[in-house]
CSV table of C-alpha atoms and ligand atoms in Angstrom, one decimal:
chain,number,residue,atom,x,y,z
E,220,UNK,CA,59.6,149.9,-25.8
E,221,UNK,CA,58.0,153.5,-24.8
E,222,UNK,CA,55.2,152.9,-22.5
E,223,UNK,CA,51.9,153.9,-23.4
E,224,UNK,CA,51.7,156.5,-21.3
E,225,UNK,CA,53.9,159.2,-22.5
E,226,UNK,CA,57.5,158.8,-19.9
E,227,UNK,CA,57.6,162.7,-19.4
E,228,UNK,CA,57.4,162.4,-15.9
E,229,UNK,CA,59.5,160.5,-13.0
E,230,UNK,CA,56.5,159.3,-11.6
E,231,UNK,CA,56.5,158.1,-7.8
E,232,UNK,CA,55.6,154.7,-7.7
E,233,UNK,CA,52.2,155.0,-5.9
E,234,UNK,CA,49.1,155.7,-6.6
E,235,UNK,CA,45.9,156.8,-5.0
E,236,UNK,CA,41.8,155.6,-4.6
E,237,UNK,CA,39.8,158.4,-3.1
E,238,UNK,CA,41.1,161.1,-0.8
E,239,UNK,CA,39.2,162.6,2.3
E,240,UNK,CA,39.9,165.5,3.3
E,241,UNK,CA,44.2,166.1,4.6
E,242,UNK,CA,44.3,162.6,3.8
E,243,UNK,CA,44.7,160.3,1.1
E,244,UNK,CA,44.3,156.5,0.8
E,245,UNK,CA,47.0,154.5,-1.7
E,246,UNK,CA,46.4,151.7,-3.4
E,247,UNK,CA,48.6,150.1,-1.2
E,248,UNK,CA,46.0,150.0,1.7
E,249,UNK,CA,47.8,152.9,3.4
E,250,UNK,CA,46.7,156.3,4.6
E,251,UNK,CA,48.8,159.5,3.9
E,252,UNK,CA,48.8,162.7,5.6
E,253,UNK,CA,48.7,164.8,2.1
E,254,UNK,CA,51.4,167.8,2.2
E,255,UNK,CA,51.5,168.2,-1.2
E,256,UNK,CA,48.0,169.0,-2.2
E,257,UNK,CA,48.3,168.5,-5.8
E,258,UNK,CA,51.1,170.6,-5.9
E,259,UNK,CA,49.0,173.8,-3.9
E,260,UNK,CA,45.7,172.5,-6.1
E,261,UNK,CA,44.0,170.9,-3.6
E,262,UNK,CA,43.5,174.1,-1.6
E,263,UNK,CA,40.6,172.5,0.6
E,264,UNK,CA,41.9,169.2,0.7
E,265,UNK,CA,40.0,166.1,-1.0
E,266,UNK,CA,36.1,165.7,-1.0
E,267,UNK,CA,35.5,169.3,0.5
E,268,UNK,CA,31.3,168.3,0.9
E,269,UNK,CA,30.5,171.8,-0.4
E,270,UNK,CA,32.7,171.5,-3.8
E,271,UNK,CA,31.3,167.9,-4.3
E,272,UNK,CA,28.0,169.3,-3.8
E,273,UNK,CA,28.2,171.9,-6.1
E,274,UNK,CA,30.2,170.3,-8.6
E,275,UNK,CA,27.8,167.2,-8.8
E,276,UNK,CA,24.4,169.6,-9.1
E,277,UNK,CA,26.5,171.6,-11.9
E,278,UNK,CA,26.9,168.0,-13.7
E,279,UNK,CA,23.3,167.9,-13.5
E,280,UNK,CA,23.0,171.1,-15.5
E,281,UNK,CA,25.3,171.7,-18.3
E,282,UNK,CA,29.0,171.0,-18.3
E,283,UNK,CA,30.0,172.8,-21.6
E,284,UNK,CA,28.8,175.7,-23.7
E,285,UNK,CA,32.1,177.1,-24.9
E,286,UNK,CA,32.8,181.0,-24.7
E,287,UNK,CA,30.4,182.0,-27.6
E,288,UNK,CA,27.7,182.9,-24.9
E,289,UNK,CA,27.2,184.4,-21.8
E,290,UNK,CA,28.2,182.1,-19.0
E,291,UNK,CA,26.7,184.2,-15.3
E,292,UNK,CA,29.0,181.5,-13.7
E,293,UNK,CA,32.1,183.6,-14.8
E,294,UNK,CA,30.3,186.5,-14.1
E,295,UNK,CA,30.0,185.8,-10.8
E,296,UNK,CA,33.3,184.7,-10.1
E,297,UNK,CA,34.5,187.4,-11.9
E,298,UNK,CA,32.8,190.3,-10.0
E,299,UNK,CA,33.8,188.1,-6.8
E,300,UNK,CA,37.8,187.7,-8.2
E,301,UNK,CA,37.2,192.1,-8.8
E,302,UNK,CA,35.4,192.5,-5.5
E,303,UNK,CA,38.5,190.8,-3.6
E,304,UNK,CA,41.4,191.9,-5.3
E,305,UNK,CA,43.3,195.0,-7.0
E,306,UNK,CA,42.0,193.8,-10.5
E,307,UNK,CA,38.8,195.5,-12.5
E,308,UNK,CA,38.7,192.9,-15.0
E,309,UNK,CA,39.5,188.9,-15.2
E,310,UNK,CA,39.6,186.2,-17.9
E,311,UNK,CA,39.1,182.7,-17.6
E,312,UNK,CA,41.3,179.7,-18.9
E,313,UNK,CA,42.2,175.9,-18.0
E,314,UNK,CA,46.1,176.3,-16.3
E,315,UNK,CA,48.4,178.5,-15.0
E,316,UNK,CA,51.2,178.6,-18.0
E,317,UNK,CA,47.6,179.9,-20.3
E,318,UNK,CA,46.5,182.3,-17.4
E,319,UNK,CA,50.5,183.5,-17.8
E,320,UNK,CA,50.3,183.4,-21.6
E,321,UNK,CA,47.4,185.7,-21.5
E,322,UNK,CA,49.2,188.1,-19.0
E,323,UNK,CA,52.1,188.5,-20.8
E,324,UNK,CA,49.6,189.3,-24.0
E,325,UNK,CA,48.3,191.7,-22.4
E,326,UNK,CA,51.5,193.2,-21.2
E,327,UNK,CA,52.4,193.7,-24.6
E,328,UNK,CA,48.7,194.9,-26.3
E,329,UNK,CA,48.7,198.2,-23.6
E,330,UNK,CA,52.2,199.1,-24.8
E,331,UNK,CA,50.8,198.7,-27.8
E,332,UNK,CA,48.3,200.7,-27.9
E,333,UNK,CA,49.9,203.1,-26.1
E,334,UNK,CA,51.4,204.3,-29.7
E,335,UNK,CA,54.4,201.3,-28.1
E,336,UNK,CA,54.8,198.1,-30.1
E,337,UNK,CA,58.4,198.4,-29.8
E,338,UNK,CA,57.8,197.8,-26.0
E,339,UNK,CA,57.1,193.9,-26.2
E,340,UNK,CA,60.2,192.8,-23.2
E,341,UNK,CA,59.8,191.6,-20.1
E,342,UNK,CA,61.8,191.5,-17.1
E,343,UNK,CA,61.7,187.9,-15.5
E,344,UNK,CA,64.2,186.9,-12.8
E,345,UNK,CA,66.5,183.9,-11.7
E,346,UNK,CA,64.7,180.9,-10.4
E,347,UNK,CA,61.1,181.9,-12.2
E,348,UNK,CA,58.8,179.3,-12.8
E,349,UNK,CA,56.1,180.2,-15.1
E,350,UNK,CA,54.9,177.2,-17.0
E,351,UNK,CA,56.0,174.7,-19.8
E,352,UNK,CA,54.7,176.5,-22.9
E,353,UNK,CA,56.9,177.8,-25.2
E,354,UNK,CA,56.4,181.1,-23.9
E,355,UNK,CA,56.5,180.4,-20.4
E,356,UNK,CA,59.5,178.6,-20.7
E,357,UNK,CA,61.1,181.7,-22.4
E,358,UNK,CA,59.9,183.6,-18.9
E,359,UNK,CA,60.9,181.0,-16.8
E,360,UNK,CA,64.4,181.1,-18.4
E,361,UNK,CA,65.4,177.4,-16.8
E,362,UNK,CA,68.0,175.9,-19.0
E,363,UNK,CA,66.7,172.4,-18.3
E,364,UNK,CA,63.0,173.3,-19.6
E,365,UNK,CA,64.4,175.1,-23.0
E,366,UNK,CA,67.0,172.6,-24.0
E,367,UNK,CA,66.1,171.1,-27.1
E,368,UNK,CA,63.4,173.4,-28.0
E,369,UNK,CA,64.3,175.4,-30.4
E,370,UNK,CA,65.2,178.5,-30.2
E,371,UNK,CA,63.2,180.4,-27.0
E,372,UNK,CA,60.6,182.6,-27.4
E,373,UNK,CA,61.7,186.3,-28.0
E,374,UNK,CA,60.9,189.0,-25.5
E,375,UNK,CA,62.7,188.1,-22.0
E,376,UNK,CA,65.3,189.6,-19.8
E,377,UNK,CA,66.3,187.9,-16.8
E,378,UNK,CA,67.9,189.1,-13.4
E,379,UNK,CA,68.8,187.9,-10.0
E,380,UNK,CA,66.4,187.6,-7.7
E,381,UNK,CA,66.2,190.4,-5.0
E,382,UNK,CA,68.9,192.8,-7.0
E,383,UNK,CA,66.9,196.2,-8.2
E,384,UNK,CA,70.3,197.5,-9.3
E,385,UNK,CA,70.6,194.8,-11.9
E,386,UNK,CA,66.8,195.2,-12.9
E,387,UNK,CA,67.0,199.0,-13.1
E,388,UNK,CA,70.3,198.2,-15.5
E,389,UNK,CA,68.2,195.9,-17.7
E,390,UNK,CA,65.3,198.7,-18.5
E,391,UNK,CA,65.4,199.6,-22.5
E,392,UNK,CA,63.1,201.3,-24.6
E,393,UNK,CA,61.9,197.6,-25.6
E,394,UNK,CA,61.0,196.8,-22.1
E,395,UNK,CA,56.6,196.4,-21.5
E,396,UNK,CA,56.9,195.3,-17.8
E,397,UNK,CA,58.2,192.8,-14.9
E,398,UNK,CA,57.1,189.7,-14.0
E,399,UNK,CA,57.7,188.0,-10.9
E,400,UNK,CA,56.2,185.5,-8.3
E,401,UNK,CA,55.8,187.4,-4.9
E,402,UNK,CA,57.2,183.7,-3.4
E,403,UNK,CA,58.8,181.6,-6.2
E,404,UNK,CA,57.7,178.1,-5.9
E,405,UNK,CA,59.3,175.1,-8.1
E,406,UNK,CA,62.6,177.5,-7.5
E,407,UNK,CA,62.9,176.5,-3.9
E,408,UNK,CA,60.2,178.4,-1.6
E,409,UNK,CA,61.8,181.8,-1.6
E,410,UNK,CA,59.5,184.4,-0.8
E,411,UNK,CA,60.2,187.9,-1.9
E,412,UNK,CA,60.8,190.6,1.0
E,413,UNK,CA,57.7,192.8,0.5
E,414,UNK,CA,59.8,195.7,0.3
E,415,UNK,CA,61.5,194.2,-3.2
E,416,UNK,CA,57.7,194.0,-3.9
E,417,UNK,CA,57.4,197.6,-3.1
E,418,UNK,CA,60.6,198.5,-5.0
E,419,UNK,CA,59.5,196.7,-8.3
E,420,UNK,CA,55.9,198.8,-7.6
E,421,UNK,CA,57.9,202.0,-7.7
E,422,UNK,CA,60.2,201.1,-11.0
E,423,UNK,CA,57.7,200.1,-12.8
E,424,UNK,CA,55.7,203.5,-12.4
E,425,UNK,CA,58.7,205.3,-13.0
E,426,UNK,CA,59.3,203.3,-16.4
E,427,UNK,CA,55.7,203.0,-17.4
E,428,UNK,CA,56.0,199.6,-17.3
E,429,UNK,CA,53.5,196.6,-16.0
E,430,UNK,CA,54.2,195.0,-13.2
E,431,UNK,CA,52.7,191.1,-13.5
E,432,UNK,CA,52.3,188.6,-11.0
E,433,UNK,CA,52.8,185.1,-10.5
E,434,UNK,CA,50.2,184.0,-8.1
E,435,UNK,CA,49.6,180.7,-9.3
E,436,UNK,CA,51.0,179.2,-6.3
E,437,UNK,CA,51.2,181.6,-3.7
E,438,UNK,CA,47.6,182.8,-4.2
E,439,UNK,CA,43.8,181.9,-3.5
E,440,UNK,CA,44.8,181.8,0.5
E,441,UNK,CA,48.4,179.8,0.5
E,442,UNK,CA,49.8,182.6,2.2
E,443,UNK,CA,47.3,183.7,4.5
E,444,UNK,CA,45.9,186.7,2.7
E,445,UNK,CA,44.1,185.9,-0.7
E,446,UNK,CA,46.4,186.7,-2.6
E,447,UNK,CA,50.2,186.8,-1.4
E,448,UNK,CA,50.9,190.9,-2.7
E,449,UNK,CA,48.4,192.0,-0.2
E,450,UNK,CA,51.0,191.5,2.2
E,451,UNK,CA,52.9,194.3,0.6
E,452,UNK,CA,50.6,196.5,0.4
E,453,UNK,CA,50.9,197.0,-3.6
E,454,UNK,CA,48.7,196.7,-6.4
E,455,UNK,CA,49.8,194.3,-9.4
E,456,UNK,CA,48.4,195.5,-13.0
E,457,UNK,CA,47.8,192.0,-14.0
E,458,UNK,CA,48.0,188.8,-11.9
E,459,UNK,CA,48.0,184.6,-13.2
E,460,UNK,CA,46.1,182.6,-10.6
E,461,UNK,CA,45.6,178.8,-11.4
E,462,UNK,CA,46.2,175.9,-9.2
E,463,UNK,CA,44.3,176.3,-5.9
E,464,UNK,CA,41.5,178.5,-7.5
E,465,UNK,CA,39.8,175.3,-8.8
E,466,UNK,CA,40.4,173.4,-5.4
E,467,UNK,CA,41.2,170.3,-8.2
E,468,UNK,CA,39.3,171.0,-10.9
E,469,UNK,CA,41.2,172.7,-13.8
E,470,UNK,CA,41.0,176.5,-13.8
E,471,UNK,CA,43.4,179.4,-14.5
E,472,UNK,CA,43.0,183.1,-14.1
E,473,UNK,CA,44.3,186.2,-15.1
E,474,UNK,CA,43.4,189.2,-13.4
E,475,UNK,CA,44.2,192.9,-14.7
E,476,UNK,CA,43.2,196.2,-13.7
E,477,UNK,CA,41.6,198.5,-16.6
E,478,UNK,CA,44.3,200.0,-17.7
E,479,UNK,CA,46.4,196.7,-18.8
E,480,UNK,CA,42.4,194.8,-19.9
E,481,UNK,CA,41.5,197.5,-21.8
E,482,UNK,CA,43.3,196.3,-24.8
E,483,UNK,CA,42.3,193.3,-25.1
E,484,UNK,CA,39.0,193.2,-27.5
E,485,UNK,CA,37.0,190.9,-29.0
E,486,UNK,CA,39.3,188.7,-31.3
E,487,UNK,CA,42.6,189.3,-29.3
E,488,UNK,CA,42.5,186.1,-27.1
E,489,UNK,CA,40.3,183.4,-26.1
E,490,UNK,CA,40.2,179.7,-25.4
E,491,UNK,CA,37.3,177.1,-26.3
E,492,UNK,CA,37.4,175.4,-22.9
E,493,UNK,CA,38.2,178.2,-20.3
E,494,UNK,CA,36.0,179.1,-17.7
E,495,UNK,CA,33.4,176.6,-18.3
E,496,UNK,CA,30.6,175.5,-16.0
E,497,UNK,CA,32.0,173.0,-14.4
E,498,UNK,CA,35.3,174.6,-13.9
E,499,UNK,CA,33.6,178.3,-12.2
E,500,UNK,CA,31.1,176.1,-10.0
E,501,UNK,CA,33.9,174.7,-8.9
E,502,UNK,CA,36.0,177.9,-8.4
E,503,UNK,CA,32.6,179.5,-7.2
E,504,UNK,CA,32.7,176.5,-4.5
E,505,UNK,CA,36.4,177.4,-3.7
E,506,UNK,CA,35.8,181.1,-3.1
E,507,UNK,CA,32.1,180.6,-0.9
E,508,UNK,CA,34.5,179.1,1.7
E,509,UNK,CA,37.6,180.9,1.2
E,510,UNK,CA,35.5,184.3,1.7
E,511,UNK,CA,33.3,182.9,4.9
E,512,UNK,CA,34.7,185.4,8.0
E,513,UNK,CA,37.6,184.3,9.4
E,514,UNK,CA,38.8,181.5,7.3
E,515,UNK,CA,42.3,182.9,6.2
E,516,UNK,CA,42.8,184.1,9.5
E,517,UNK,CA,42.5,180.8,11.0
E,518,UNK,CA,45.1,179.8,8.0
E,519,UNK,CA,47.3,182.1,9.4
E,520,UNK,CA,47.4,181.0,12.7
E,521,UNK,CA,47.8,177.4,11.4
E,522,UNK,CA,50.5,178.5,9.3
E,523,UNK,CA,52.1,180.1,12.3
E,524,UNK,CA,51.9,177.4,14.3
E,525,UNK,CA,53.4,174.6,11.4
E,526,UNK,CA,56.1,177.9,10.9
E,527,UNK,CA,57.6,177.3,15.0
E,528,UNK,CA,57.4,173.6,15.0
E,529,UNK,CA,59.0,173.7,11.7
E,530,UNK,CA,62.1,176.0,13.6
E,531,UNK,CA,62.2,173.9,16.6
E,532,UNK,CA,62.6,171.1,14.0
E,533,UNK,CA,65.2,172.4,12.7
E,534,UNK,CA,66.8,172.5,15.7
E,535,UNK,CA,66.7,169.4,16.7
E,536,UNK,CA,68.2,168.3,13.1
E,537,UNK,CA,70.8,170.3,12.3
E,538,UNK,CA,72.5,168.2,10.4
E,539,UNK,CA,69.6,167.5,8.2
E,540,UNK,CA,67.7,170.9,7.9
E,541,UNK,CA,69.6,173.8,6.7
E,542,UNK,CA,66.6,176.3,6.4
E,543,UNK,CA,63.1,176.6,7.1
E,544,UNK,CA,61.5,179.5,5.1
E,545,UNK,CA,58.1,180.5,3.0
E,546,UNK,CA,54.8,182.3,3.6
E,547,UNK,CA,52.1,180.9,4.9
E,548,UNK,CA,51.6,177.3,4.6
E,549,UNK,CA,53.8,177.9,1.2
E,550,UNK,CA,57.2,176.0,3.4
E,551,UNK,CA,60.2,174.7,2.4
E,552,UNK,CA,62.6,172.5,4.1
E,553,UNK,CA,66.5,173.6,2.5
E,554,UNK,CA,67.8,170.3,3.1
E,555,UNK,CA,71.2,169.3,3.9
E,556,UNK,CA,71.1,165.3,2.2
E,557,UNK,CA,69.0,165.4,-0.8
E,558,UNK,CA,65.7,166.5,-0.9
E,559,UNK,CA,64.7,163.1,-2.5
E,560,UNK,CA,65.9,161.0,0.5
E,561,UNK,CA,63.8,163.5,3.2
E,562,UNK,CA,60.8,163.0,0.8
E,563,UNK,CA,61.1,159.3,0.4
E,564,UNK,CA,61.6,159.2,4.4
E,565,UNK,CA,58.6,161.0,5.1
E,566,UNK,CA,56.7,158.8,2.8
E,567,UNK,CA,57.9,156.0,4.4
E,568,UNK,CA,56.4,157.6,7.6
E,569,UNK,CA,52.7,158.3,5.9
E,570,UNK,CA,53.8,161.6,5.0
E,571,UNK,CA,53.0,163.1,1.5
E,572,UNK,CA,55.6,166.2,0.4
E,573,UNK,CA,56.7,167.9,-3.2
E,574,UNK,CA,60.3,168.3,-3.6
E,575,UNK,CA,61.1,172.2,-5.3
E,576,UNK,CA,64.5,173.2,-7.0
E,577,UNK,CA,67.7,174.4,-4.6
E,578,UNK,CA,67.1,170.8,-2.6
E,579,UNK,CA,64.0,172.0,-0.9
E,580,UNK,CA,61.6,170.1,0.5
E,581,UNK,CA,57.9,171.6,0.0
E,582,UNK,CA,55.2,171.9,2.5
E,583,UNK,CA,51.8,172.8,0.7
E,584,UNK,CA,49.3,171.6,3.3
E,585,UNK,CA,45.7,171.6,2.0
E,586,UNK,CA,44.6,175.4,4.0
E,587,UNK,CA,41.6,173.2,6.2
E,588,UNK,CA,44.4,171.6,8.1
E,589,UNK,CA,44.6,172.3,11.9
E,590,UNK,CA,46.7,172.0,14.6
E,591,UNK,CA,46.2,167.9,14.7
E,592,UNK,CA,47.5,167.6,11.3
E,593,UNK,CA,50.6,170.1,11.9
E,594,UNK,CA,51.4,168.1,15.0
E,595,UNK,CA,51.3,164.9,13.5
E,596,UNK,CA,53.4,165.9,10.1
E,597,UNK,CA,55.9,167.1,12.5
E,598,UNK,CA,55.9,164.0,13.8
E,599,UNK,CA,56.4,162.1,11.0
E,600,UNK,CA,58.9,164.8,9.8
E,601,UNK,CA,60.8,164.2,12.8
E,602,UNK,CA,60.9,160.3,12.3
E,603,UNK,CA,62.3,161.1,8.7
E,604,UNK,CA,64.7,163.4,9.7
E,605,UNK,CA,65.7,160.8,12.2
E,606,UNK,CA,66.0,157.9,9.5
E,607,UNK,CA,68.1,160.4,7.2
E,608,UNK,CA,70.8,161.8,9.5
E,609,UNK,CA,74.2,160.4,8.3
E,610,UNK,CA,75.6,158.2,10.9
E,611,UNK,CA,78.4,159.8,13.1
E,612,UNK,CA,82.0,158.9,12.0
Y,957,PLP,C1,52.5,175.6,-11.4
Y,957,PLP,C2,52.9,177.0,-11.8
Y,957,PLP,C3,52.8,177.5,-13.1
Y,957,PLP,C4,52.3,176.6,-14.2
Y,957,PLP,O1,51.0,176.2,-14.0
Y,957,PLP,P1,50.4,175.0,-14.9
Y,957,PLP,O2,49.0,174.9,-14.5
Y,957,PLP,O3,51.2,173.8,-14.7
Y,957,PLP,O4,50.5,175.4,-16.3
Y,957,PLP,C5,53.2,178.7,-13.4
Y,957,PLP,N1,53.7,179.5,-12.4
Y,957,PLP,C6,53.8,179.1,-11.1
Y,957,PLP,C7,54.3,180.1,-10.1
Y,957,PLP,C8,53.5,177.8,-10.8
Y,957,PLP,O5,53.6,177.4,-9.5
């Protein structure tokens, strides 16, 4: 008989009571050094006293008022979102395959109205992850997520990862823009060298179309810089930001600059519970300590400091790890065994992790972590790798 609870998931078979703040503590009595985060949600680990303290004075207030009124909480994250980033404009919704949905909508309204409504395509490429909707799915072009769906959504052209000369061949007269993440996530933690960034800047210019990013994962600090394109020095026309923005709390974002907002007017888009109080004091919360001085650089040198013990854990397990890569504390282990029996090993050792696609282990730290908690995941990471190396013949 189905479960009542919906079977869409292979769960894990653990659950958790309360979380504090790189830990958390399972029903099972035992305390877990939390690598996953939520999946990069959890940006400042569990029970961050400023979100709970915002977030409980906001349920003291009003929770809901839906987008028929002004709402000064998205306004001020708004102008702060603006303030930070390449974007002049920014609309508020509840996940990141909605805050993609709305990109790619927007993608196709400024062809549009550019005298363009032929111009809907978009370029996507190998290993995308964008979301489960029906569009996203489309983008994502995964044959696992579309089988059995119908068939996909019109409108998307994929390509391999890191080849211009196959993205420059897939350019027609229908094509609107590119999307890409500047490090894809749930496709295995491969970052994009920031001159490919660059290089998709350039072609998109040339072809007059929008270049979209994926930031959901790699944004709001994961990298080191707010948002992970600031490493390349480029500017994005629109931009999906979810995940870590609400530090746990529901919230999706998509940035644009004028140009590709300008389109969208009163009636083209919207969403009854995006951007509601609750949801911006939260992100509000998020961003007051995300922008306090000198809190992504000490990400970065935390990062860099998980980055070499990662290497020199490598080294001492060759014959588990093939491949250490990622941004930030955005890290994958490529694993040699399965990626399932390195993250069941590191459980066993107190050790929370997400597993991604081309066997890769994830490492997506909550960014308050310091050198304690990088010494002591290595540790246990070391004690897995141990338990998992196949026994000489
Ligand atoms: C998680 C993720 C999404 C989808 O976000 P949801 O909130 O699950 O809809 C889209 N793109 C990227 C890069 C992601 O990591």
């Amino acid at each position: 008989m189905i479960p009542a609870l919906l079977p869409n998931y292979a769960r894990i078979d653990l659950a958790f009571e309360r979380g504090e703040g790189a830990y958390l503590f399972g029903t099972d009595g035992r305390r877990y050094l939390d690598f996953a985060a939520g999946i990069a949600v959890n940006a400042l680990g569990h029970c961050h006293p400023h979100l709970v303290a915002e977030l409980k004075a906001q349920i003291d207030k009003v929770w809901h008022v839906s987008n028929l009124y002004r709402n000064p909480l998205q306004e001020k994250l708004a102008a702060r979102l603006v303030e930070a980033t390449f974007a002049d404009s920014v609309f508020f919704c509840n996940s990141g395959a909605e805050a993609n949905e709305a990109g790619i909508k927007m993608v196709r309204r400024y062809q549009y109205d550019q005298g363009h409504p032929e111009r809907y395509r978009m370029i996507t490429v190998q290993g995308a992850f964008h979301g489960r909707t029906l569009a996203t799915i489309a983008a994502g072009g995964q044959p696992k997520y579309l089988e059995g769906f119908g068939p996909a959504t019109q409108g998307f052209d994929q390509v391999a990862w890191g080849n211009l000369n196959e993205l420059r061949a897939a350019i027609t007269p229908e094509t609107a823009g590119i999307i890409v993440e500047p490090v894809q996530g749930e496709g295995g933690i491969r970052p994009a060298a920031l001159q490919y960034l660059r290089d998709l800047r350039k072609i998109a210019d040339e072809f007059g179309l929008l270049l979209m990013l994926d930031e959901i994962q790699s944004g709001v600090g994961r990298t080191g810089k707010l948002f992970a394109y600031q490493w390349a020095g480029i500017e994005p026309d629109v931009m999906a930001v979810a995940k870590g923005i609400g530090g746990g709390f529901p919230v999706g974002c998509t940035l644009a600059n004028e140009k590709a907002a300008k389109g969208m007017v009163p009636g083209t888009h919207g969403t009854t519970f995006g951007g509601n109080p609750l949801a911006m004091a939260a992100a509000n919360a998020v961003m007051d300590v995300l922008l306090q001085p000198g809190f992504l650089d000490g990400v970065d040198t935390v990062a860099r400091d998980l980055w070499h013990k990662l290497l020199a854990l490598q080294t001492r397990h060759p014959r588990v790890i093939a491949e250490v890569r990622g941004a930030g504390l955005m890290l994958g282990l490529k694993c040699i065994g399965t990626n399932t029996d390195l993250q069941t090993a590191a459980r066993d050792q107190d050790l929370i992790t997400v597993t991604a696609g081309d066997n890769v282990l994830r490492l997506l730290p909550p960014l308050i972590i310091t050198t304690e908690h990088v010494d002591e995941a290595v540790a246990a990471l070391d004690r897995a790798c141990v338990a998992v190396t196949p026994a000489t013949q």
